[in-house]
Coordinates of C-alpha atoms (C1' of nucleotides) in Angstrom, one line a residue:
Chain A
M1 CA 24.3 -6.3 0.7
L2 CA 21.8 -5.5 3.3
Q3 CA 19.3 -8.1 2.0
Q4 CA 18.9 -10.4 4.9
T5 CA 22.2 -9.3 6.4
Q6 CA 22.7 -7.1 9.5
V7 CA 24.0 -3.6 9.0
A8 CA 27.0 -4.1 11.3
R9 CA 28.3 -6.9 9.2
V10 CA 27.8 -5.0 5.9
V11 CA 29.5 -1.7 6.7
D12 CA 33.1 -2.7 6.0
Y13 CA 32.2 -4.7 2.9
Y14 CA 30.2 -1.8 1.6
H15 CA 33.0 0.8 1.9
A16 CA 35.6 -1.6 0.4
F17 CA 33.1 -2.3 -2.4
V18 CA 32.3 1.3 -3.4
T19 CA 36.0 2.1 -3.3
R20 CA 36.8 -0.7 -5.7
F21 CA 33.6 0.0 -7.8
P22 CA 32.8 3.7 -7.5
T23 CA 29.9 3.5 -9.9
L24 CA 27.4 1.0 -11.4
R25 CA 29.3 1.2 -14.7
H26 CA 32.5 0.1 -12.9
V27 CA 30.6 -3.0 -11.8
A28 CA 29.2 -3.5 -15.3
E29 CA 32.6 -3.4 -16.9
A30 CA 34.2 -5.8 -14.4
P31 CA 34.1 -9.5 -14.9
P32 CA 31.6 -11.4 -12.7
S33 CA 34.4 -13.0 -10.8
A34 CA 35.7 -9.6 -9.6
V35 CA 32.3 -8.8 -8.1
T36 CA 32.0 -12.2 -6.4
E37 CA 35.5 -11.8 -5.1
A38 CA 34.6 -8.5 -3.4
W39 CA 31.7 -10.3 -1.9
A40 CA 33.8 -13.1 -0.3
G41 CA 32.8 -13.6 3.3
L42 CA 29.4 -11.9 3.1
G43 CA 27.5 -15.0 2.0
Y44 CA 24.3 -15.0 -0.2
Y45 CA 26.4 -14.9 -3.3
A46 CA 23.4 -14.8 -5.5
R47 CA 23.2 -11.1 -4.6
A48 CA 26.6 -10.5 -6.1
R49 CA 25.6 -12.2 -9.3
N50 CA 22.3 -10.3 -9.4
L51 CA 24.1 -7.0 -8.8
H52 CA 26.5 -7.7 -11.7
A53 CA 23.6 -8.7 -14.0
L54 CA 21.7 -5.5 -12.9
A55 CA 24.7 -3.3 -13.6
R56 CA 25.1 -4.7 -17.1
E57 CA 21.4 -4.4 -17.8
V58 CA 21.3 -0.8 -16.6
A59 CA 24.5 0.1 -18.5
A60 CA 23.0 -1.4 -21.7
A61 CA 19.9 0.7 -21.2
G62 CA 21.7 4.0 -20.9
G63 CA 23.3 3.8 -17.5
A64 CA 20.6 5.4 -15.4
L65 CA 18.6 3.5 -12.7
P66 CA 14.9 3.9 -13.1
A67 CA 13.1 5.9 -10.3
E68 CA 9.8 4.2 -10.3
P69 CA 9.2 1.1 -8.0
A70 CA 7.6 -0.9 -10.8
A71 CA 10.6 -0.4 -13.2
L72 CA 13.1 -1.1 -10.4
R73 CA 11.2 -4.2 -9.5
A74 CA 11.9 -5.6 -13.0
L75 CA 15.7 -5.6 -12.4
P76 CA 17.6 -8.7 -11.2
G77 CA 17.9 -8.8 -7.4
I78 CA 15.4 -6.0 -6.9
G79 CA 12.3 -7.2 -5.0
P80 CA 9.4 -5.3 -3.4
Y81 CA 11.5 -3.9 -0.5
T82 CA 14.5 -2.8 -2.5
A83 CA 12.4 -1.2 -5.2
G84 CA 10.6 0.8 -2.5
A85 CA 13.8 1.7 -0.7
V86 CA 15.6 2.9 -3.8
A87 CA 12.6 4.8 -5.1
S88 CA 12.1 6.5 -1.7
F89 CA 15.7 7.0 -0.5
A90 CA 17.5 7.6 -3.7
F91 CA 14.8 9.4 -5.8
E92 CA 12.5 10.7 -3.1
R93 CA 9.5 9.1 -4.7
R94 CA 6.4 8.7 -2.6
A95 CA 6.9 5.0 -2.2
A96 CA 6.1 2.6 0.6
L97 CA 8.7 0.1 1.8
V98 CA 8.4 -2.9 4.2
D99 CA 11.5 -4.6 5.4
T100 CA 11.8 -6.8 8.5
N101 CA 12.0 -3.7 10.8
V102 CA 9.0 -1.9 9.3
A103 CA 7.0 -5.1 9.3
R104 CA 7.6 -5.6 13.0
V105 CA 6.8 -1.9 13.8
L106 CA 3.6 -1.8 11.8
R107 CA 2.4 -5.2 13.0
R108 CA 2.9 -4.3 16.7
A109 CA 1.4 -0.8 16.3
F110 CA -1.6 -1.6 14.1
A111 CA -2.2 -5.3 13.7
P112 CA -0.7 -7.5 16.6
A113 CA -2.6 -10.6 15.5
L114 CA -1.3 -10.5 12.0
D115 CA 1.2 -13.2 10.9
P116 CA 3.9 -11.4 8.8
K117 CA 5.3 -14.8 7.6
T118 CA 2.2 -15.4 5.4
G119 CA 1.5 -13.8 2.0
A120 CA -1.7 -12.4 3.3
G121 CA 0.1 -10.9 6.3
Q122 CA 2.7 -9.3 4.0
R123 CA 0.0 -7.8 1.7
A124 CA -1.8 -6.4 4.8
L125 CA 1.4 -4.8 6.1
W126 CA 2.1 -3.3 2.7
A127 CA -1.4 -1.9 2.6
I128 CA -0.9 -0.3 6.0
A129 CA 2.4 1.1 4.9
E130 CA 0.7 2.7 1.9
S131 CA -2.1 4.0 4.0
I132 CA 0.1 5.9 6.4
L133 CA 2.5 7.4 3.8
P134 CA 2.8 11.2 3.9
R135 CA 1.6 13.2 0.8
S136 CA 5.0 14.4 -0.5
G137 CA 8.0 12.3 -1.5
R138 CA 10.2 14.4 0.7
A139 CA 8.1 13.7 3.7
A140 CA 7.8 10.0 2.8
W141 CA 11.7 9.9 2.8
T142 CA 11.8 11.0 6.4
H143 CA 8.8 8.9 7.3
N144 CA 10.3 5.7 5.9
Q145 CA 13.7 6.5 7.5
A146 CA 12.0 7.0 10.9
L147 CA 10.0 3.8 10.6
M148 CA 13.1 1.8 10.0
E149 CA 15.0 3.5 12.7
L150 CA 12.2 2.9 15.2
G151 CA 12.4 -0.8 14.4
A152 CA 16.2 -0.9 14.5
L153 CA 16.7 1.1 17.7
V154 CA 13.5 1.0 19.8
C155 CA 10.9 -1.6 18.6
T156 CA 13.5 -4.3 18.3
A157 CA 12.9 -8.0 17.7
R158 CA 14.0 -9.6 20.9
A159 CA 13.3 -6.8 23.5
R160 CA 11.2 -3.9 22.7
H161 CA 11.8 -0.6 24.6
C162 CA 8.3 0.8 24.9
T163 CA 9.4 3.3 27.6
R164 CA 11.6 5.0 25.0
C165 CA 9.0 4.8 22.2
P166 CA 7.7 8.1 20.9
V167 CA 4.6 6.5 19.5
R168 CA 3.6 4.1 22.3
A169 CA 0.4 6.2 23.0
H170 CA -0.8 5.0 19.5
C171 CA 0.5 1.4 19.7
A172 CA -2.0 -1.5 19.9
T173 CA 0.6 -3.8 21.5
F174 CA 1.5 -1.3 24.2
A175 CA -2.1 -0.7 24.9
A176 CA -2.8 -4.4 25.3
E177 CA 0.0 -4.9 27.8
V178 CA -0.3 -1.8 29.9
P179 CA -3.5 -1.4 32.0
L180 CA -5.5 1.8 31.3
P181 CA -4.8 3.6 34.7
A182 CA -1.1 3.1 34.5
R183 CA -1.0 4.4 30.9
H184 CA -1.8 7.9 31.9
R185 CA 1.2 8.3 34.2
S186 CA 3.7 6.7 31.8
S187 CA 2.6 8.7 28.7
Chain B
dC1 C1' 3.4 -21.2 -1.6
dT2 C1' 8.5 -23.1 -0.9
dC3 C1' 13.2 -22.8 -1.0
dC4 C1' 17.4 -20.3 -0.9
dA5 C1' 21.8 -18.3 1.3
dG6 C1' 25.5 -17.4 5.5
dG7 C1' 27.0 -15.6 9.7
dA8 C1' 26.1 -13.9 14.5
dC9 C1' 23.7 -14.2 18.6
dT10 C1' 20.6 -16.6 22.2
Chain C
dA1 C1' 19.1 -25.9 17.8
dG2 C1' 16.7 -22.0 17.0
dT3 C1' 16.2 -17.1 15.7
dC4 C1' 17.3 -13.1 13.3
dC5 C1' 18.9 -10.1 9.7
dA6 C1' 17.4 -3.0 5.6
dG7 C1' 14.7 -10.3 0.9
dG8 C1' 14.4 -12.4 -3.6
dA9 C1' 13.7 -16.1 -7.0
dG10 C1' 11.4 -20.0 -8.6

DNA sequence: CTCCAGGACT
DNA sequence: AGTCCAGGAG
């Protein structure tokens, strides 16, 4: 539901959905129309169709979601981001993930000139994400969560709040905008 | 690469 | 009208 859809608009749909379909198997056993119906108003209905197809595929394969990003990636509706997110957040695998928030944070902090809209830009951001991943899966869980929160709450798209940013001392964008003398007092 | 989807906010 | 959003498929 969160693919290209803001959290605030998803929350209510999510709770209603997991109430009606408590497990993936419930989704798999329901007709496609029931899933689409629960999706009404959310838009991007391909996601509902993908979720239903995924549920049936997983159910047919024994009922358990795979934990590895590559295996997740093979399922319908699971792309690079969702594969990384599920591997990290659900299974505590040491996996990188780059969503719109993380892409913005990494670009501003490490590569301001990089264009995230291009394929080369995306690859570069994923490479950065991999390179700064902590050693353990548990630490990576916290690390990934923190990166996303930083992007959602502080390093936001329209107005970034550098004065409240815990990592501004290490940020290339902040360094470029604030003159060196002033940086000592503010950090 | 391009195209896709839908609603909110500027 | 344009931008943005916990992107993915073709």
